[in-house]
mmCIF file with all atom_site columns, C-alpha atoms in Angstrom:
data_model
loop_
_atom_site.group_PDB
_atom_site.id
_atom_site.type_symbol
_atom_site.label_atom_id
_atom_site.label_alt_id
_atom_site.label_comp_id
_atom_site.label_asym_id
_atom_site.label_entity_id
_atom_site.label_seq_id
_atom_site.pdbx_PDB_ins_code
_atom_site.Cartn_x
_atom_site.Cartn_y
_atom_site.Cartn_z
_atom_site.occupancy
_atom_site.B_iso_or_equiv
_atom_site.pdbx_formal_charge
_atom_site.auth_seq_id
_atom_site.auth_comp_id
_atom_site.auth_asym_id
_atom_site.auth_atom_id
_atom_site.pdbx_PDB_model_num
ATOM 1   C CA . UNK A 1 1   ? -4.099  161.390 3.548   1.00 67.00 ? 8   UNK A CA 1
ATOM 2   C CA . UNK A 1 2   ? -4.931  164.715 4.527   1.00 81.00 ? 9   UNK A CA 1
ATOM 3   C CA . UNK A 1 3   ? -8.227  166.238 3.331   1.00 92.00 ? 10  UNK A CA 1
ATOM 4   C CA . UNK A 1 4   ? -9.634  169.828 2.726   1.00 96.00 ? 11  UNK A CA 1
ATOM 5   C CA . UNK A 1 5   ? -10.937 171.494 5.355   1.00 96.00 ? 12  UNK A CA 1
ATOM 6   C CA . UNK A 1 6   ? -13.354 174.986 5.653   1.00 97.00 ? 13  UNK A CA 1
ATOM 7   C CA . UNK A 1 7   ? -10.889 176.129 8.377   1.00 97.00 ? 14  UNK A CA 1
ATOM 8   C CA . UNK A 1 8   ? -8.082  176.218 4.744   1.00 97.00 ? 15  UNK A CA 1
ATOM 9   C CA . UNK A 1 9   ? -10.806 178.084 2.959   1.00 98.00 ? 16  UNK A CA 1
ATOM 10  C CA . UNK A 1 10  ? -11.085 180.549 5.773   1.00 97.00 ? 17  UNK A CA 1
ATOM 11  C CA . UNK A 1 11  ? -7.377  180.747 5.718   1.00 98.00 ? 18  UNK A CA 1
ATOM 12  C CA . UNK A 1 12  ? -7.318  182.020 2.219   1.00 98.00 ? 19  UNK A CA 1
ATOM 13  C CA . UNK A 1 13  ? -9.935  184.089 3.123   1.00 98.00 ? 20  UNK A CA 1
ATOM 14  C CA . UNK A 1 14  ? -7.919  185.614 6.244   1.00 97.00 ? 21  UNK A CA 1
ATOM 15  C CA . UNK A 1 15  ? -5.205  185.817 4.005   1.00 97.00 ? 22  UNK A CA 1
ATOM 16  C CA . UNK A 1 16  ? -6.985  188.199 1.437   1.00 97.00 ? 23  UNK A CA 1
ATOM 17  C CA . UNK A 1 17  ? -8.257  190.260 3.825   1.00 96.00 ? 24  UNK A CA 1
ATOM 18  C CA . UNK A 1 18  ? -4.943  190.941 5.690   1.00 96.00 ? 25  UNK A CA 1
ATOM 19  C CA . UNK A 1 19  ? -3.257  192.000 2.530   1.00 96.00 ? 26  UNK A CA 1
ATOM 20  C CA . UNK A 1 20  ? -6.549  194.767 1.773   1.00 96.00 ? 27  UNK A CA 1
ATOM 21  C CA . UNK A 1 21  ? -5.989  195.917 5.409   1.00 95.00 ? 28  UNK A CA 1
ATOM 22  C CA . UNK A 1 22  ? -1.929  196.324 4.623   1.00 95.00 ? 29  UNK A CA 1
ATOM 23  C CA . UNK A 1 23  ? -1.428  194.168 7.543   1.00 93.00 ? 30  UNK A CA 1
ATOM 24  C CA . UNK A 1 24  ? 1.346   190.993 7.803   1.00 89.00 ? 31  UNK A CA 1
ATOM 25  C CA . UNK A 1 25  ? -1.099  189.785 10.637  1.00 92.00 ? 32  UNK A CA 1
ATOM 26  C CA . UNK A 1 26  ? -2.821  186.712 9.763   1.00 93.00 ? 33  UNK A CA 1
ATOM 27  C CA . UNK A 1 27  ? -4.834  184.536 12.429  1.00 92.00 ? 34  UNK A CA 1
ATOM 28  C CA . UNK A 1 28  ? -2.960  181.109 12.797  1.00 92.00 ? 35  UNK A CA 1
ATOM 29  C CA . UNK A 1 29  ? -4.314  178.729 10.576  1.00 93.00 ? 36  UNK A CA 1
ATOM 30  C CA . UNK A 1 30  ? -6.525  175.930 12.218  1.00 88.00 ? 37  UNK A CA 1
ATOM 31  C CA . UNK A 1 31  ? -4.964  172.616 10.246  1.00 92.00 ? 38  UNK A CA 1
ATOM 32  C CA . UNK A 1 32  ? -1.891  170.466 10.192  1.00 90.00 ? 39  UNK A CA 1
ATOM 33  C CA . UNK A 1 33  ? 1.258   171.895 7.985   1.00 92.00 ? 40  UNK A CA 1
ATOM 34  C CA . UNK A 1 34  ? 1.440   168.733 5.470   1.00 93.00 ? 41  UNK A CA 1
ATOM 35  C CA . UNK A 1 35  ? 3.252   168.947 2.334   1.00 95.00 ? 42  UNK A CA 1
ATOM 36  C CA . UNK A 1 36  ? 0.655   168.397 -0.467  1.00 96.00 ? 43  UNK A CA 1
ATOM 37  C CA . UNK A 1 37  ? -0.077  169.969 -4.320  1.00 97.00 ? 44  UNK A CA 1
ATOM 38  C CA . UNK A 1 38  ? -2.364  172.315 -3.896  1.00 97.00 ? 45  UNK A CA 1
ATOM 39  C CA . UNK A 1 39  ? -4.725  174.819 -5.703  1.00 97.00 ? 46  UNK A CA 1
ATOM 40  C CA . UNK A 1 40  ? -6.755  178.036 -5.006  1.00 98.00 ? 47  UNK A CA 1
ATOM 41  C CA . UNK A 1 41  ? -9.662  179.590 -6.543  1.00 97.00 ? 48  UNK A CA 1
ATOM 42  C CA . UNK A 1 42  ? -11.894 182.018 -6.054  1.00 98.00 ? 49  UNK A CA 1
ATOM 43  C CA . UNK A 1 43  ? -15.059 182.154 -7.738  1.00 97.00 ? 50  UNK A CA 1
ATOM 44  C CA . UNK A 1 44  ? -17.890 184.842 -8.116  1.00 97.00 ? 51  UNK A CA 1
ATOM 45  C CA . UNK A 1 45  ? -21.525 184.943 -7.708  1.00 94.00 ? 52  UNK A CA 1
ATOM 46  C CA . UNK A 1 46  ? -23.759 186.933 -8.297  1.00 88.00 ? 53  UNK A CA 1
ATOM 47  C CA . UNK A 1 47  ? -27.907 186.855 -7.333  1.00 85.00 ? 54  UNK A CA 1
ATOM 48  C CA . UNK A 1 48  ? -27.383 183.494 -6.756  1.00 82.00 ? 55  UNK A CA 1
ATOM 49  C CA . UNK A 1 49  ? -26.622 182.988 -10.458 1.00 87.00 ? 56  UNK A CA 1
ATOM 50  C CA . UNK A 1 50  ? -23.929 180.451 -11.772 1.00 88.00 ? 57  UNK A CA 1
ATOM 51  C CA . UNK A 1 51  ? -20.259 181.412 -9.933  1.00 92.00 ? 58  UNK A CA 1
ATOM 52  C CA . UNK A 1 52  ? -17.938 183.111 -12.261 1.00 94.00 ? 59  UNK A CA 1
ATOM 53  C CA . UNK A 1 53  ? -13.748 182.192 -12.138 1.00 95.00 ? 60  UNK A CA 1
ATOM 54  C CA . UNK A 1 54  ? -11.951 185.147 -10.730 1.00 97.00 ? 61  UNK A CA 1
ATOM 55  C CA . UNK A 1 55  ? -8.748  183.345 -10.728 1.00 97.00 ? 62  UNK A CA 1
ATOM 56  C CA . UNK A 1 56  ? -7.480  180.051 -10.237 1.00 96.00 ? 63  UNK A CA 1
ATOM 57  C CA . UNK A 1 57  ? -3.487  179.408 -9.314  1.00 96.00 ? 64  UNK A CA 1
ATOM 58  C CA . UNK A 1 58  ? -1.686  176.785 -8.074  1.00 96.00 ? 65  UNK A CA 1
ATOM 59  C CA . UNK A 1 59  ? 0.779   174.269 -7.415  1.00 96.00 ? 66  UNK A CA 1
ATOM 60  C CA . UNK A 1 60  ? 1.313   170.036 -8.492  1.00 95.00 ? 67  UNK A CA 1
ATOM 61  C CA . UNK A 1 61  ? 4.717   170.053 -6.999  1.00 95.00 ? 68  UNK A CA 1
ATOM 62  C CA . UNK A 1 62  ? 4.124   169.334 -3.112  1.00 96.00 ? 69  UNK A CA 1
ATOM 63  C CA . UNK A 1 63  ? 4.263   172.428 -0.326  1.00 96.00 ? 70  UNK A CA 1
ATOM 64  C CA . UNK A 1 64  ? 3.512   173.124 3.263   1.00 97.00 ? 71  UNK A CA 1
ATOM 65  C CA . UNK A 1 65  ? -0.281  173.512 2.864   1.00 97.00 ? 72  UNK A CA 1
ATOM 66  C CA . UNK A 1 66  ? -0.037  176.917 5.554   1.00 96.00 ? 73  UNK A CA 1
ATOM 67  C CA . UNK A 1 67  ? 2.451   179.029 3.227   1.00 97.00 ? 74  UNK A CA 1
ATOM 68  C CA . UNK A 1 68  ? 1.312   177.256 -0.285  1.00 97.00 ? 75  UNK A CA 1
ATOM 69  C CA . UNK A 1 69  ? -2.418  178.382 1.170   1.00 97.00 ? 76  UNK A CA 1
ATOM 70  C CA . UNK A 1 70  ? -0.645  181.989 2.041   1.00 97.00 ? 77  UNK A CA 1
ATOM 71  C CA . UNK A 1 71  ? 0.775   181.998 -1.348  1.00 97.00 ? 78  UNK A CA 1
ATOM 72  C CA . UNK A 1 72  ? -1.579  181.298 -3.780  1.00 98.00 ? 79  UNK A CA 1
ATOM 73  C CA . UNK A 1 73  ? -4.801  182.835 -2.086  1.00 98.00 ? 80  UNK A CA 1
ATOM 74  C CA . UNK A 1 74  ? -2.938  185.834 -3.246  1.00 98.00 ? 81  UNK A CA 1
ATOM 75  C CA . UNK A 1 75  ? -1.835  184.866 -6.230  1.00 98.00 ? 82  UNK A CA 1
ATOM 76  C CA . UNK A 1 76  ? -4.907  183.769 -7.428  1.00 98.00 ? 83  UNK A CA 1
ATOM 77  C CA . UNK A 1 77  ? -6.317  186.764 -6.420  1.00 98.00 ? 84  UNK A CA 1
ATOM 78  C CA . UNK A 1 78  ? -4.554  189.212 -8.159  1.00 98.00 ? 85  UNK A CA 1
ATOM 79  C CA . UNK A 1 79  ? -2.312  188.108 -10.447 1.00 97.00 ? 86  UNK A CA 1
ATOM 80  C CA . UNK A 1 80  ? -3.925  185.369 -12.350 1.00 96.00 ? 87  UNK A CA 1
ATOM 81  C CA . UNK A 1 81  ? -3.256  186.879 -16.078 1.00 94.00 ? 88  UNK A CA 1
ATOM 82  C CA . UNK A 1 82  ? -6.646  186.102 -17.352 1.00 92.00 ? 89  UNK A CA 1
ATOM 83  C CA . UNK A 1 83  ? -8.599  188.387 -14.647 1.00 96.00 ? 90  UNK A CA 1
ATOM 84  C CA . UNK A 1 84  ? -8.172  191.773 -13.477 1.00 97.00 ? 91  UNK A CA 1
ATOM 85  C CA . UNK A 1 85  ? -6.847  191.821 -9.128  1.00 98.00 ? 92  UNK A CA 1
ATOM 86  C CA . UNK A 1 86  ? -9.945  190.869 -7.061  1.00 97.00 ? 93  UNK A CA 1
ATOM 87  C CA . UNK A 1 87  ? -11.072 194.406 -5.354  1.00 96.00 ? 94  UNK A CA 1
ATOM 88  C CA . UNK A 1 88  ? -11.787 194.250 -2.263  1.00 95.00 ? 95  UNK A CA 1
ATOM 89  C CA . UNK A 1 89  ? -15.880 195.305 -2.649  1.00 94.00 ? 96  UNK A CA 1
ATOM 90  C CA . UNK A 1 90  ? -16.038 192.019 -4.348  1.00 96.00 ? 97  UNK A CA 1
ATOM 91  C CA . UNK A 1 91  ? -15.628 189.862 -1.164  1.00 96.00 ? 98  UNK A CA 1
ATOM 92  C CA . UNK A 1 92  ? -19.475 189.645 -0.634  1.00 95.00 ? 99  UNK A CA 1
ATOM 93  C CA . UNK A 1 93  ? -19.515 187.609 -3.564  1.00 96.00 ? 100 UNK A CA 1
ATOM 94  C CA . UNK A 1 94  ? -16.750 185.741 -3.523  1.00 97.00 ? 101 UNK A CA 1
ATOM 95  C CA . UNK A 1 95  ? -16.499 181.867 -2.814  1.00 97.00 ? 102 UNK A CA 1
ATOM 96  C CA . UNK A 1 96  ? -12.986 180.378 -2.129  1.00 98.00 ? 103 UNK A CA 1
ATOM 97  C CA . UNK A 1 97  ? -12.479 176.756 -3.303  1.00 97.00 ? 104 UNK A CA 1
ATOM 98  C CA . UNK A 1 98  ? -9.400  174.840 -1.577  1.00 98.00 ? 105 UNK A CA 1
ATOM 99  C CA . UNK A 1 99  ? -7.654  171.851 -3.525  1.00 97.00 ? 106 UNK A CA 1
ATOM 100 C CA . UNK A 1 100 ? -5.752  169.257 -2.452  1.00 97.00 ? 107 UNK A CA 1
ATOM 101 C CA . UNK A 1 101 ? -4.079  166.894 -4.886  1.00 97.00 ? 108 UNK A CA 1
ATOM 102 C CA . UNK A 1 102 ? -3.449  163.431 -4.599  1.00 95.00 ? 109 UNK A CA 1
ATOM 103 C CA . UNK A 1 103 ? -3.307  160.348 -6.147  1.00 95.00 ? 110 UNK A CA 1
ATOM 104 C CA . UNK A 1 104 ? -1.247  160.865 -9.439  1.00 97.00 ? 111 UNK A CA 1
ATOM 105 C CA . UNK A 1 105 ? -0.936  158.314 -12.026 1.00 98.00 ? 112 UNK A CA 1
ATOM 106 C CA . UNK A 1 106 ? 0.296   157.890 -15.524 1.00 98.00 ? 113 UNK A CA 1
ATOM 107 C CA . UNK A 1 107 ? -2.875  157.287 -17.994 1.00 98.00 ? 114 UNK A CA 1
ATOM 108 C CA . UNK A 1 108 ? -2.372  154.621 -20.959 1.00 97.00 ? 115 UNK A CA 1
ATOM 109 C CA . UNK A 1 109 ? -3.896  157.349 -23.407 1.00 97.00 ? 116 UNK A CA 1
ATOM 110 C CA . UNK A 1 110 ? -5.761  160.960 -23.466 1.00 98.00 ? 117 UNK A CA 1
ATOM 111 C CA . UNK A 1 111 ? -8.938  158.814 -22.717 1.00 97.00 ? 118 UNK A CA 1
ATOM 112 C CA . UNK A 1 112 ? -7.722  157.031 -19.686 1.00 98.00 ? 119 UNK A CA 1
ATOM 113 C CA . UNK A 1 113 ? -9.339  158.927 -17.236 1.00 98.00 ? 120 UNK A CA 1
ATOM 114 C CA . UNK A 1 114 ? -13.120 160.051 -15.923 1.00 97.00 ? 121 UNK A CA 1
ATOM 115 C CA . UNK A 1 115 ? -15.023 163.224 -16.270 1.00 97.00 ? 122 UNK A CA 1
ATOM 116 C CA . UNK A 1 116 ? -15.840 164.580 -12.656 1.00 93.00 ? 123 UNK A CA 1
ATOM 117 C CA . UNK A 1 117 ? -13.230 162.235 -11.263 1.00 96.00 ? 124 UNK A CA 1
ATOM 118 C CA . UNK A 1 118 ? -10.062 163.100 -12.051 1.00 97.00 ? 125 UNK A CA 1
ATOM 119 C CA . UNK A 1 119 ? -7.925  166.179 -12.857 1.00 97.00 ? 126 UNK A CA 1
ATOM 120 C CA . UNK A 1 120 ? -5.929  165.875 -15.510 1.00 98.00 ? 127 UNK A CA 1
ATOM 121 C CA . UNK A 1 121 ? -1.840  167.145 -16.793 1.00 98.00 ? 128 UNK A CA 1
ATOM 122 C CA . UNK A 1 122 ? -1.242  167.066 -20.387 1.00 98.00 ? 129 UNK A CA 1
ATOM 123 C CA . UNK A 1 123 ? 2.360   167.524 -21.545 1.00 98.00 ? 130 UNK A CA 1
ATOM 124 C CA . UNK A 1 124 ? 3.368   167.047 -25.329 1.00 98.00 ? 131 UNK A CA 1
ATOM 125 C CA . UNK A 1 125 ? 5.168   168.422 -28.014 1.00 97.00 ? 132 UNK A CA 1
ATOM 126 C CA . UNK A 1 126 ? 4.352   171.666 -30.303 1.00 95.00 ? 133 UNK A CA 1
ATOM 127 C CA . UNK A 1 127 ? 5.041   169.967 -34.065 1.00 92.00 ? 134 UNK A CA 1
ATOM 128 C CA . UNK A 1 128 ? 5.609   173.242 -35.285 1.00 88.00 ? 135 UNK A CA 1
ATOM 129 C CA . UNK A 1 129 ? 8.703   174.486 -32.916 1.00 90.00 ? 136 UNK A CA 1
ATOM 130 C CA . UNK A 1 130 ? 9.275   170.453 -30.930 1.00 88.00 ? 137 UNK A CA 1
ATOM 131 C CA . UNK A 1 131 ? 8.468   173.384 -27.695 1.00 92.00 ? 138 UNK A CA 1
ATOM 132 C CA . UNK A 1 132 ? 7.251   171.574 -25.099 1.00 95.00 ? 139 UNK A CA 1
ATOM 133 C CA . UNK A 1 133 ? 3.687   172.698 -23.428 1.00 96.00 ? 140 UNK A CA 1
ATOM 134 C CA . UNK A 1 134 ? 1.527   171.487 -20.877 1.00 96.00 ? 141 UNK A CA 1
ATOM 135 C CA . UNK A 1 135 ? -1.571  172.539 -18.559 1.00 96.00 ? 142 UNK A CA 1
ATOM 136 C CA . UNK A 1 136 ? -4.082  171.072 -16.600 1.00 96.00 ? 143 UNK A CA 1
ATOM 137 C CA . UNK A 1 137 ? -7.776  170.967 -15.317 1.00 96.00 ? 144 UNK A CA 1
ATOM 138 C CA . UNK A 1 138 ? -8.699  170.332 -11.773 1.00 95.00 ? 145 UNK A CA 1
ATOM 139 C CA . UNK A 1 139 ? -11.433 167.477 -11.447 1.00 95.00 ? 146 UNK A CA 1
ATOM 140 C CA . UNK A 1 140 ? -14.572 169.966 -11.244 1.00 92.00 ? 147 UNK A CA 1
ATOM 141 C CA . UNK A 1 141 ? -13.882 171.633 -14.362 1.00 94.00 ? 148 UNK A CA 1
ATOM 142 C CA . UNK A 1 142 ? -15.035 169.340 -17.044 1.00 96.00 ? 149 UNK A CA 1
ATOM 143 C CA . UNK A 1 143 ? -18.131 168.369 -14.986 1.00 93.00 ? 150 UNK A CA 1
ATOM 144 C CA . UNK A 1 144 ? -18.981 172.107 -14.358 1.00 89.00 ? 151 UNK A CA 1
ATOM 145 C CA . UNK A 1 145 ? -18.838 172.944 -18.230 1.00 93.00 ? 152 UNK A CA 1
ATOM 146 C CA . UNK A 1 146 ? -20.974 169.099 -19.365 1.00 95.00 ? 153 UNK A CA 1
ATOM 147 C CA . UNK A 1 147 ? -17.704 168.922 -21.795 1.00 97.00 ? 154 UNK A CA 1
ATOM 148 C CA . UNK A 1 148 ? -16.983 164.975 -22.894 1.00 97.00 ? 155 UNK A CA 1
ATOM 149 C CA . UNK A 1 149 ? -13.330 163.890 -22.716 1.00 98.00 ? 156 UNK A CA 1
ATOM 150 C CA . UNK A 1 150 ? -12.803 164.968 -25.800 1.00 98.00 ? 157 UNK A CA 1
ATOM 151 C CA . UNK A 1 151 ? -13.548 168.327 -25.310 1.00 98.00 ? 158 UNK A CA 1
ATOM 152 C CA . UNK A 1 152 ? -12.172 168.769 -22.179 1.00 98.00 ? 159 UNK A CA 1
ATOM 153 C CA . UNK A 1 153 ? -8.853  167.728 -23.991 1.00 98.00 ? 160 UNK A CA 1
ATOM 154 C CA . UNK A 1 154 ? -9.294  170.109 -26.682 1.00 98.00 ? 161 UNK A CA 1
ATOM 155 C CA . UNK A 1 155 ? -9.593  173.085 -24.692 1.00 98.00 ? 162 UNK A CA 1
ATOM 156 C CA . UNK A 1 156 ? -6.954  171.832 -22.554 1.00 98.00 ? 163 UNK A CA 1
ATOM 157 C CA . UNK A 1 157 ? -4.890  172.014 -25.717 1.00 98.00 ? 164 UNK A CA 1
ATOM 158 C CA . UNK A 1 158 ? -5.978  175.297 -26.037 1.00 97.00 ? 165 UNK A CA 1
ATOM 159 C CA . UNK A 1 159 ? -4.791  176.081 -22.706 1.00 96.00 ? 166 UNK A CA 1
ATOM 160 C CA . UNK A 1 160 ? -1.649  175.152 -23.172 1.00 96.00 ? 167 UNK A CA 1
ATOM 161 C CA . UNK A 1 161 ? -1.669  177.902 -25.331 1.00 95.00 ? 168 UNK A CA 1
ATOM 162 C CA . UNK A 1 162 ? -1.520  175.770 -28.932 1.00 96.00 ? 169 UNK A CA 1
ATOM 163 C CA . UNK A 1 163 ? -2.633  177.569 -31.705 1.00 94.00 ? 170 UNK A CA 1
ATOM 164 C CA . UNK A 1 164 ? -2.434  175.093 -34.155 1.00 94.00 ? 171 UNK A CA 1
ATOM 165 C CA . UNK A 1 165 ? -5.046  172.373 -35.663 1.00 96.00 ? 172 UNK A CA 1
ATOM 166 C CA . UNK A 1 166 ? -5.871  169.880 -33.177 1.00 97.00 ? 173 UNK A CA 1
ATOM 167 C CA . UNK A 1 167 ? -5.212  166.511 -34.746 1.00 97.00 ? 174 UNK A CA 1
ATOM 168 C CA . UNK A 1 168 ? -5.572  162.775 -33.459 1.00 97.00 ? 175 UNK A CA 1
ATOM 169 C CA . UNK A 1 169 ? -2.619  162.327 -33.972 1.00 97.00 ? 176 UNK A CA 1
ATOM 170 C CA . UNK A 1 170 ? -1.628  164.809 -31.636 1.00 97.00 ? 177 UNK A CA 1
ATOM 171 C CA . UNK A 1 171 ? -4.018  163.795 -29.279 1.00 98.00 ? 178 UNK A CA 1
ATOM 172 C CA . UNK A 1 172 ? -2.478  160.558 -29.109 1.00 97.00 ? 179 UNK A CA 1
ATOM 173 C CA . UNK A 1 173 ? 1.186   161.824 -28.336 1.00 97.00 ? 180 UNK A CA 1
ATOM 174 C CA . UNK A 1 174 ? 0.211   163.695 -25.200 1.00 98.00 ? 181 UNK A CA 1
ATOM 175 C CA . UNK A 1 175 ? 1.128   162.408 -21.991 1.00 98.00 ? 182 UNK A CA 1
ATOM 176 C CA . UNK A 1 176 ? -1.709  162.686 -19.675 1.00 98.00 ? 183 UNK A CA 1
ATOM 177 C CA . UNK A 1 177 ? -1.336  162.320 -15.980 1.00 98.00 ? 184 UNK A CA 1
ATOM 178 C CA . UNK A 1 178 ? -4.977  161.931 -14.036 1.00 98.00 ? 185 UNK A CA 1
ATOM 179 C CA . UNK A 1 179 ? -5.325  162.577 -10.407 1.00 97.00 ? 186 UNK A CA 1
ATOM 180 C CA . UNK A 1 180 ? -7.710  163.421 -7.787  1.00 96.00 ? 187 UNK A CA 1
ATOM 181 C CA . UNK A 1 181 ? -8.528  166.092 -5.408  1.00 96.00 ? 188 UNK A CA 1
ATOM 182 C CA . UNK A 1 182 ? -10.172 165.946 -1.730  1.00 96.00 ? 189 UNK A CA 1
ATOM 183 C CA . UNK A 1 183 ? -11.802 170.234 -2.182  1.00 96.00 ? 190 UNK A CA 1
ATOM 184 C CA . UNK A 1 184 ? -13.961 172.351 0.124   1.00 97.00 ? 191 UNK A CA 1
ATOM 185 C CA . UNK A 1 185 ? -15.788 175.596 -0.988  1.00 97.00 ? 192 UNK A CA 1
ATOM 186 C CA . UNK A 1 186 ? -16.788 178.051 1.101   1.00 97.00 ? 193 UNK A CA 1
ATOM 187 C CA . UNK A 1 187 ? -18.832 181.470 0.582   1.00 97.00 ? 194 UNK A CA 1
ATOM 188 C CA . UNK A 1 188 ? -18.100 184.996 2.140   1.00 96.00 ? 195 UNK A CA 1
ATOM 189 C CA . UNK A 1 189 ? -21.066 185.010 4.071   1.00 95.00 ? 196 UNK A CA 1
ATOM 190 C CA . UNK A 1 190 ? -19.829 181.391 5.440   1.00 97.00 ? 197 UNK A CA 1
ATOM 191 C CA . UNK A 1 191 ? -16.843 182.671 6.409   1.00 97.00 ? 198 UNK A CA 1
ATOM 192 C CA . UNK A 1 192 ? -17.843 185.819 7.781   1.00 96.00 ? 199 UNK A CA 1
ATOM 193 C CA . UNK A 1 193 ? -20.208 183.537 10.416  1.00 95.00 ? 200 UNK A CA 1
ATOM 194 C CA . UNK A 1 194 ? -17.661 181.197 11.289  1.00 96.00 ? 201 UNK A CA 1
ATOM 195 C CA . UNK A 1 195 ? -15.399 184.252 12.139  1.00 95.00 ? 202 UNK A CA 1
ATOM 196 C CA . UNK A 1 196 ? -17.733 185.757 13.967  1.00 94.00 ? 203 UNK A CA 1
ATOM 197 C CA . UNK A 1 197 ? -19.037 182.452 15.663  1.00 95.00 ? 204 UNK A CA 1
ATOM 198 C CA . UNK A 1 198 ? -15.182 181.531 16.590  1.00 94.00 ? 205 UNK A CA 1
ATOM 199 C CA . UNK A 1 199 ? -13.620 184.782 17.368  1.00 93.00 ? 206 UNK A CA 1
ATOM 200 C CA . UNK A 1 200 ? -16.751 187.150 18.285  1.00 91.00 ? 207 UNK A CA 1
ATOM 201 C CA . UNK A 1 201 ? -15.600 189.502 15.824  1.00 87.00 ? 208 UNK A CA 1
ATOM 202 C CA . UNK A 1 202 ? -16.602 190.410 12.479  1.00 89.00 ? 209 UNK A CA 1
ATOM 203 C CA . UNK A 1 203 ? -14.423 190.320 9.777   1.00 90.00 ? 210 UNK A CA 1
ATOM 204 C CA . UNK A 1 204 ? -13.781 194.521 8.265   1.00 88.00 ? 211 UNK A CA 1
ATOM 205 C CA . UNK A 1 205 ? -11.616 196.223 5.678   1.00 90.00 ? 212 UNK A CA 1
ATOM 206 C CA . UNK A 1 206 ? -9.910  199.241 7.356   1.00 85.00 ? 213 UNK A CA 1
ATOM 207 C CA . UNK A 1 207 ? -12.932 199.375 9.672   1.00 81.00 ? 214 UNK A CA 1
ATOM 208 C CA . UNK A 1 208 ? -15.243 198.735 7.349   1.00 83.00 ? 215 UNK A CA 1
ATOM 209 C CA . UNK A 1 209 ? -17.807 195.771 7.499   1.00 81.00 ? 216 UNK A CA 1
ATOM 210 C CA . UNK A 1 210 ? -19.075 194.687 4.393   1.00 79.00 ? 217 UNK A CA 1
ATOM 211 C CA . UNK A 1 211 ? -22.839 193.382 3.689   1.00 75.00 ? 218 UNK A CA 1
ATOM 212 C CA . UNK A 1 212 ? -23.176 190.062 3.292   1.00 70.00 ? 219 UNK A CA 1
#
């Protein structure tokens, strides 16, 4: 099974900084091209305080980790829907988390699964249009907000963009597939001294270094 590594989080982070210097050049990526579902996000912090979602995009169909890494660091980055494009004077506080997902299972009910163990996919059926809808939570997410299962599932709902009242019976006709993740997170200033450690250069936007 292959497992998250900084040198995909410094990939993404290459990746980002290629497309704000209009380049196509991007350093070859130090890991193994498996094909694996994957996720990207990038996070915010500022004065140390909590980190902040800046966008979050991926995939639970498998891809080759080097182009689904290329893909959705952008992505993520600038065209998740619920956050304006990162700029590119926010890289100083950015921290990339890298996903892989594995281990997929069918759960017995929308409580057959653990908070801060698994991810979870939700698919069931709107009862006002029989639509179909779905979304899902990486494993860190209902840990990181202290929701129960319960909540977690309601604002998954949510997600899924239902605007409807959440019932128990509609709780109990969702599908729910659990799974878990091997993830890495890395900071700016993290990647900026294993760049400069590994390549004796500092990373720069058209020239330009930017404080750590």
């Amino acid at each position: 099974m292959v497992s998250a590594k900084k040198e995909m989080a410094v990939y993404c982070f290459d990746t980002l900084i290629s497309h704000y210097n209009n380049s196509d050049h991007i350093p070859s990526p130090a890991f193994d091209d498996a094909r694996h579902p994957l996720f990207v996000t990038w996070n915010k912090v500022i004065n140390g305080g909590e980190p902040r979602l800046r966008g979050c995009i991926g995939t639970l169909g498998p891809r080759p980790l080097i182009s689904g890494f290329r893909d959705y660091a952008l992505t993520s980055a600038l065209r998740d829907h619920r956050f304006p494009p990162i700029q590119a004077n926010e890289l100083p506080q950015l921290q990339c988390t890298v996903s892989i997902l594995t281990d997929f299972e069918t759960a017995t009910d929308y409580l057959d699964w653990e908070v801060g163990k698994h991810g979870i996919i939700i698919d069931f059926i709107d009862p006002a249009n029989n639509g179909r809808r779905n979304a899902t939570y990486l494993p860190e997410v209902a840990a990181h907000e202290g929701w129960t299962q319960l909540e977690a599932i309601d604002s998954l709902i949510r997600k899924a963009d239902f605007t409807g009242v959440i019932t128990e019976s509609l709780r109990m006709s969702i599908h729910l597939t659990r799974y878990q993740s091997s993830a890495i997170t890395m900071h700016y200033g993290e990647y900026v001294a294993y760049v400069t450690n590994t390549r004796g250069s500092t990373p720069a936007i058209n020239g330009v270094k930017l404080n750590v």
